[in-house]
Amino acid sequence: MTDTPARRHRRPLLARVRALPPWALLAAGAVTGGLLGGAYGVLTPAQYTATAYVVAVPTGQADPASALGFAQAYGRVATQLAVLGDAQGAAGVPVRELQRSVQTATSPDAPMVAVTATSSRPALAAGMANAVAVALTRHANGAKATTHVELQQFARALKPADPSSASPALTTLVGASAGGLLGGLALLVRPRREGDGEDDGRGDARPASVPSPALAAEARGPR
């Protein structure tokens, strides 16, 4: 087989990889992962989350169970353009920003809708959550004569004091753990050193013996 320049260049690299101690790959992976995770935590802006709650209440002689079903429906409607379009003025951001930043959640046991907004600015997160909650309440109450269910504000979103995103220390720890895991996988698949193999208990590996043609012919006997 032809010995190409690329193959000759690869041989010293493989030799250096084989010569590394087992712990070197683990340490290199953990350090590299920790540096990348720490850099991500430092360079990524902190995110703040604020949540407003609205509750569905039956009116008149309406069935109380219907409020739970309408709360589920209003939770899906809250992120539609009709609601976000009305909320963008109070929130001070365009509809596209609200679509990226606002999420809703409902409970199967309580007729309540949670409107959650996330932003790098704490005051903006609270403002977006409250604006969408108010717009949703206004839309729902516009049809309460037909649905016999109205939305009422249960709790306003407050300006968060602490970020909801991971801290640089946590991202560093996660990166180091992931890097160590990758280093362990690289340790399993790295080229083995020459001479590594199964020994016979005395530390030296012996090749399997192959009988010579003459001995093989004698073993078959006369025909």
mmCIF file of C-alpha atoms in Angstrom:
data_model
loop_
_atom_site.group_PDB
_atom_site.id
_atom_site.type_symbol
_atom_site.label_atom_id
_atom_site.label_comp_id
_atom_site.label_asym_id
_atom_site.label_seq_id
_atom_site.Cartn_x
_atom_site.Cartn_y
_atom_site.Cartn_z
ATOM 1 C CA MET A 1 0.000 0.000 0.000
ATOM 2 C CA THR A 2 1.348 3.437 -0.943
ATOM 3 C CA ASP A 3 2.625 5.543 1.959
ATOM 4 C CA THR A 4 1.065 8.937 1.214
ATOM 5 C CA PRO A 5 2.294 12.237 2.789
ATOM 6 C CA ALA A 6 -1.004 12.563 4.683
ATOM 7 C CA ARG A 7 -0.498 9.148 6.237
ATOM 8 C CA ARG A 8 3.097 9.947 7.184
ATOM 9 C CA HIS A 9 1.901 13.193 8.798
ATOM 10 C CA ARG A 10 -0.777 11.328 10.728
ATOM 11 C CA ARG A 11 1.620 8.874 12.343
ATOM 12 C CA PRO A 12 3.309 11.319 14.805
ATOM 13 C CA LEU A 13 -0.104 12.611 15.867
ATOM 14 C CA LEU A 14 -1.382 9.100 16.573
ATOM 15 C CA ALA A 15 1.812 8.345 18.468
ATOM 16 C CA ARG A 16 1.325 11.409 20.663
ATOM 17 C CA VAL A 17 -2.312 10.462 21.319
ATOM 18 C CA ARG A 18 -1.294 6.938 22.318
ATOM 19 C CA ALA A 19 1.362 8.329 24.652
ATOM 20 C CA LEU A 20 -1.069 10.477 26.639
ATOM 21 C CA PRO A 21 -1.955 9.168 30.111
ATOM 22 C CA PRO A 22 -5.632 8.193 30.560
ATOM 23 C CA TRP A 23 -6.403 11.091 32.893
ATOM 24 C CA ALA A 24 -5.119 13.679 30.384
ATOM 25 C CA LEU A 25 -8.134 13.330 28.096
ATOM 26 C CA LEU A 26 -10.527 13.603 31.022
ATOM 27 C CA ALA A 27 -8.779 16.687 32.394
ATOM 28 C CA ALA A 28 -8.542 18.343 28.972
ATOM 29 C CA GLY A 29 -12.232 17.739 28.301
ATOM 30 C CA ALA A 30 -13.315 19.049 31.696
ATOM 31 C CA VAL A 31 -11.150 22.183 31.453
ATOM 32 C CA THR A 32 -12.239 22.950 27.897
ATOM 33 C CA GLY A 33 -15.904 22.390 28.713
ATOM 34 C CA GLY A 34 -15.649 24.519 31.842
ATOM 35 C CA LEU A 35 -14.062 27.399 29.914
ATOM 36 C CA LEU A 36 -16.718 27.261 27.203
ATOM 37 C CA GLY A 37 -19.541 27.036 29.739
ATOM 38 C CA GLY A 38 -18.166 29.921 31.773
ATOM 39 C CA ALA A 39 -17.741 32.066 28.664
ATOM 40 C CA TYR A 40 -21.331 31.336 27.655
ATOM 41 C CA GLY A 41 -22.616 32.323 31.090
ATOM 42 C CA VAL A 42 -20.625 35.576 31.118
ATOM 43 C CA LEU A 43 -21.361 36.663 27.541
ATOM 44 C CA THR A 44 -25.068 35.748 27.512
ATOM 45 C CA PRO A 45 -27.264 38.481 29.053
ATOM 46 C CA ALA A 46 -29.209 37.474 32.160
ATOM 47 C CA GLN A 47 -32.908 36.793 31.577
ATOM 48 C CA TYR A 48 -35.701 37.833 33.943
ATOM 49 C CA THR A 49 -39.147 36.251 34.132
ATOM 50 C CA ALA A 50 -42.408 37.783 35.398
ATOM 51 C CA THR A 51 -45.858 36.140 35.555
ATOM 52 C CA ALA A 52 -49.375 37.599 35.744
ATOM 53 C CA TYR A 53 -52.451 35.505 36.570
ATOM 54 C CA VAL A 54 -56.058 35.852 35.427
ATOM 55 C CA VAL A 55 -58.945 33.657 36.568
ATOM 56 C CA ALA A 56 -62.117 32.639 34.718
ATOM 57 C CA VAL A 57 -65.319 33.177 36.729
ATOM 58 C CA PRO A 58 -68.810 32.001 35.674
ATOM 59 C CA THR A 59 -71.536 34.663 35.583
ATOM 60 C CA GLY A 60 -75.200 34.330 36.530
ATOM 61 C CA GLN A 61 -76.470 30.775 36.380
ATOM 62 C CA ALA A 62 -73.559 29.434 34.325
ATOM 63 C CA ASP A 63 -72.118 26.016 35.097
ATOM 64 C CA PRO A 64 -68.945 26.438 37.216
ATOM 65 C CA ALA A 65 -67.316 23.627 35.236
ATOM 66 C CA SER A 66 -67.560 25.718 32.069
ATOM 67 C CA ALA A 67 -65.118 28.236 33.527
ATOM 68 C CA LEU A 68 -62.391 25.592 33.493
ATOM 69 C CA GLY A 69 -62.947 24.841 29.828
ATOM 70 C CA PHE A 70 -62.939 28.517 28.858
ATOM 71 C CA ALA A 71 -59.747 29.071 30.854
ATOM 72 C CA GLN A 72 -58.036 26.400 28.729
ATOM 73 C CA ALA A 73 -59.298 28.127 25.569
ATOM 74 C CA TYR A 74 -58.221 31.592 26.722
ATOM 75 C CA GLY A 75 -54.762 30.235 27.491
ATOM 76 C CA ARG A 76 -54.370 29.304 23.825
ATOM 77 C CA VAL A 77 -55.864 32.579 22.584
ATOM 78 C CA ALA A 78 -53.556 34.770 24.691
ATOM 79 C CA THR A 79 -50.600 34.451 22.312
ATOM 80 C CA GLN A 80 -52.618 35.085 19.146
ATOM 81 C CA LEU A 81 -52.143 38.234 17.076
ATOM 82 C CA ALA A 82 -55.532 39.685 18.066
ATOM 83 C CA VAL A 83 -54.554 39.803 21.738
ATOM 84 C CA LEU A 84 -50.886 40.691 21.248
ATOM 85 C CA GLY A 85 -51.809 43.459 18.867
ATOM 86 C CA ASP A 86 -53.857 45.131 21.590
ATOM 87 C CA ALA A 87 -51.101 44.573 24.160
ATOM 88 C CA GLN A 88 -48.182 46.006 22.196
ATOM 89 C CA GLY A 89 -49.071 49.609 23.000
ATOM 90 C CA ALA A 90 -49.142 49.089 26.765
ATOM 91 C CA ALA A 91 -46.088 46.835 26.676
ATOM 92 C CA GLY A 92 -44.053 49.272 24.592
ATOM 93 C CA VAL A 93 -42.698 46.561 22.275
ATOM 94 C CA PRO A 94 -43.797 45.276 18.846
ATOM 95 C CA VAL A 95 -45.936 42.192 18.363
ATOM 96 C CA ARG A 96 -42.948 40.154 17.184
ATOM 97 C CA GLU A 97 -41.169 40.773 20.485
ATOM 98 C CA LEU A 98 -44.272 39.688 22.397
ATOM 99 C CA GLN A 99 -44.486 36.508 20.333
ATOM 100 C CA ARG A 100 -40.902 35.626 21.240
ATOM 101 C CA SER A 101 -41.119 36.590 24.906
ATOM 102 C CA VAL A 102 -44.618 35.687 26.154
ATOM 103 C CA GLN A 103 -45.912 32.229 27.005
ATOM 104 C CA THR A 104 -49.084 31.043 28.715
ATOM 105 C CA ALA A 105 -49.913 28.068 30.902
ATOM 106 C CA THR A 106 -53.168 26.669 32.267
ATOM 107 C CA SER A 107 -54.048 24.176 34.975
ATOM 108 C CA PRO A 108 -56.297 21.133 34.486
ATOM 109 C CA ASP A 109 -57.674 21.652 38.008
ATOM 110 C CA ALA A 110 -58.184 25.425 38.293
ATOM 111 C CA PRO A 111 -59.727 27.953 35.847
ATOM 112 C CA MET A 112 -56.618 30.099 35.827
ATOM 113 C CA VAL A 113 -54.307 31.376 33.098
ATOM 114 C CA ALA A 114 -50.662 32.245 33.794
ATOM 115 C CA VAL A 115 -49.110 34.786 31.422
ATOM 116 C CA THR A 116 -45.305 34.694 31.615
ATOM 117 C CA ALA A 117 -42.893 37.096 29.910
ATOM 118 C CA THR A 118 -39.106 36.886 29.707
ATOM 119 C CA SER A 119 -36.695 39.734 29.002
ATOM 120 C CA SER A 120 -33.182 40.910 29.773
ATOM 121 C CA ARG A 121 -34.787 43.911 31.566
ATOM 122 C CA PRO A 122 -36.815 43.105 34.706
ATOM 123 C CA ALA A 123 -39.264 45.999 34.309
ATOM 124 C CA LEU A 124 -39.958 45.086 30.688
ATOM 125 C CA ALA A 125 -40.697 41.470 31.613
ATOM 126 C CA ALA A 126 -43.324 42.581 34.142
ATOM 127 C CA GLY A 127 -44.753 45.162 31.735
ATOM 128 C CA MET A 128 -45.216 42.650 28.929
ATOM 129 C CA ALA A 129 -46.887 40.075 31.183
ATOM 130 C CA ASN A 130 -49.326 42.635 32.591
ATOM 131 C CA ALA A 131 -50.105 44.116 29.165
ATOM 132 C CA VAL A 132 -50.969 40.729 27.667
ATOM 133 C CA ALA A 133 -53.040 39.760 30.716
ATOM 134 C CA VAL A 134 -55.074 42.976 30.461
ATOM 135 C CA ALA A 135 -55.581 42.568 26.705
ATOM 136 C CA LEU A 136 -56.705 38.965 27.172
ATOM 137 C CA THR A 137 -59.158 40.011 29.896
ATOM 138 C CA ARG A 138 -60.605 42.689 27.651
ATOM 139 C CA HIS A 139 -61.087 40.267 24.747
ATOM 140 C CA ALA A 140 -62.676 37.597 26.924
ATOM 141 C CA ASN A 141 -65.071 39.978 28.657
ATOM 142 C CA GLY A 142 -66.207 41.316 25.310
ATOM 143 C CA ALA A 143 -67.911 37.971 24.729
ATOM 144 C CA LYS A 144 -69.074 37.189 28.279
ATOM 145 C CA ALA A 145 -72.720 37.774 27.338
ATOM 146 C CA THR A 146 -72.417 34.726 25.095
ATOM 147 C CA THR A 147 -69.944 32.593 27.053
ATOM 148 C CA HIS A 148 -71.309 33.475 30.512
ATOM 149 C CA VAL A 149 -67.709 33.456 31.716
ATOM 150 C CA GLU A 150 -65.576 36.486 32.473
ATOM 151 C CA LEU A 151 -61.888 36.905 33.187
ATOM 152 C CA GLN A 152 -60.720 38.736 36.267
ATOM 153 C CA GLN A 153 -57.226 39.742 37.239
ATOM 154 C CA PHE A 154 -55.964 37.488 39.997
ATOM 155 C CA ALA A 155 -52.375 38.734 40.446
ATOM 156 C CA ARG A 156 -50.267 41.318 38.639
ATOM 157 C CA ALA A 157 -46.751 40.556 37.500
ATOM 158 C CA LEU A 158 -44.101 42.132 39.693
ATOM 159 C CA LYS A 159 -40.657 43.271 38.670
ATOM 160 C CA PRO A 160 -38.345 40.292 39.298
ATOM 161 C CA ALA A 161 -35.395 40.855 41.575
ATOM 162 C CA ASP A 162 -33.293 37.865 40.500
ATOM 163 C CA PRO A 163 -32.599 36.473 37.028
ATOM 164 C CA SER A 164 -34.227 33.225 35.981
ATOM 165 C CA SER A 165 -31.360 32.218 33.675
ATOM 166 C CA ALA A 166 -28.420 30.102 34.783
ATOM 167 C CA SER A 167 -25.520 31.853 36.505
ATOM 168 C CA PRO A 168 -21.959 31.714 35.084
ATOM 169 C CA ALA A 169 -20.963 29.371 37.915
ATOM 170 C CA LEU A 170 -23.692 26.918 36.935
ATOM 171 C CA THR A 171 -22.873 27.057 33.217
ATOM 172 C CA THR A 172 -19.204 26.476 34.076
ATOM 173 C CA LEU A 173 -20.108 23.397 36.114
ATOM 174 C CA VAL A 174 -22.370 22.038 33.385
ATOM 175 C CA GLY A 175 -19.711 22.675 30.734
ATOM 176 C CA ALA A 176 -17.025 20.945 32.806
ATOM 177 C CA SER A 177 -19.286 17.929 33.350
ATOM 178 C CA ALA A 178 -20.093 17.678 29.650
ATOM 179 C CA GLY A 179 -16.437 18.109 28.708
ATOM 180 C CA GLY A 180 -15.380 15.409 31.141
ATOM 181 C CA LEU A 181 -17.971 13.064 29.663
ATOM 182 C CA LEU A 182 -16.695 13.718 26.139
ATOM 183 C CA GLY A 183 -13.150 13.172 27.363
ATOM 184 C CA GLY A 184 -14.180 9.806 28.778
ATOM 185 C CA LEU A 185 -15.744 8.833 25.468
ATOM 186 C CA ALA A 186 -12.579 9.893 23.643
ATOM 187 C CA LEU A 187 -10.587 7.744 26.072
ATOM 188 C CA LEU A 188 -12.636 4.721 25.079
ATOM 189 C CA VAL A 189 -12.130 5.165 21.340
ATOM 190 C CA ARG A 190 -8.545 6.457 21.261
ATOM 191 C CA PRO A 191 -5.920 4.322 19.449
ATOM 192 C CA ARG A 192 -4.332 1.716 21.698
ATOM 193 C CA ARG A 193 -0.618 1.667 22.347
ATOM 194 C CA GLU A 194 1.543 -0.780 20.450
ATOM 195 C CA GLY A 195 1.932 -3.942 22.444
ATOM 196 C CA ASP A 196 -1.356 -3.455 24.286
ATOM 197 C CA GLY A 197 -3.283 -6.659 24.179
ATOM 198 C CA GLU A 198 -4.328 -9.623 26.205
ATOM 199 C CA ASP A 199 -1.380 -11.162 28.012
ATOM 200 C CA ASP A 200 -0.950 -14.618 29.472
ATOM 201 C CA GLY A 201 -0.553 -13.443 33.052
ATOM 202 C CA ARG A 202 3.139 -12.597 32.779
ATOM 203 C CA GLY A 203 2.727 -9.196 31.092
ATOM 204 C CA ASP A 204 3.811 -10.221 27.555
ATOM 205 C CA ALA A 205 1.436 -10.774 24.661
ATOM 206 C CA ARG A 206 2.136 -13.804 22.502
ATOM 207 C CA PRO A 207 0.896 -14.212 18.926
ATOM 208 C CA ALA A 208 -1.186 -17.248 18.103
ATOM 209 C CA SER A 209 0.905 -20.173 16.765
ATOM 210 C CA VAL A 210 0.192 -21.362 13.232
ATOM 211 C CA PRO A 211 1.235 -24.894 12.258
ATOM 212 C CA SER A 212 3.683 -25.180 9.383
ATOM 213 C CA PRO A 213 2.537 -26.845 6.151
ATOM 214 C CA ALA A 214 4.659 -29.923 6.869
ATOM 215 C CA LEU A 215 3.172 -30.483 10.312
ATOM 216 C CA ALA A 216 -0.314 -29.959 8.921
ATOM 217 C CA ALA A 217 0.290 -32.627 6.277
ATOM 218 C CA GLU A 218 1.581 -35.131 8.881
ATOM 219 C CA ALA A 219 -1.431 -34.488 11.046
ATOM 220 C CA ARG A 220 -3.758 -35.479 8.178
ATOM 221 C CA GLY A 221 -1.962 -38.771 7.728
ATOM 222 C CA PRO A 222 -1.602 -40.871 4.574
ATOM 223 C CA ARG A 223 -4.419 -40.767 2.087
#
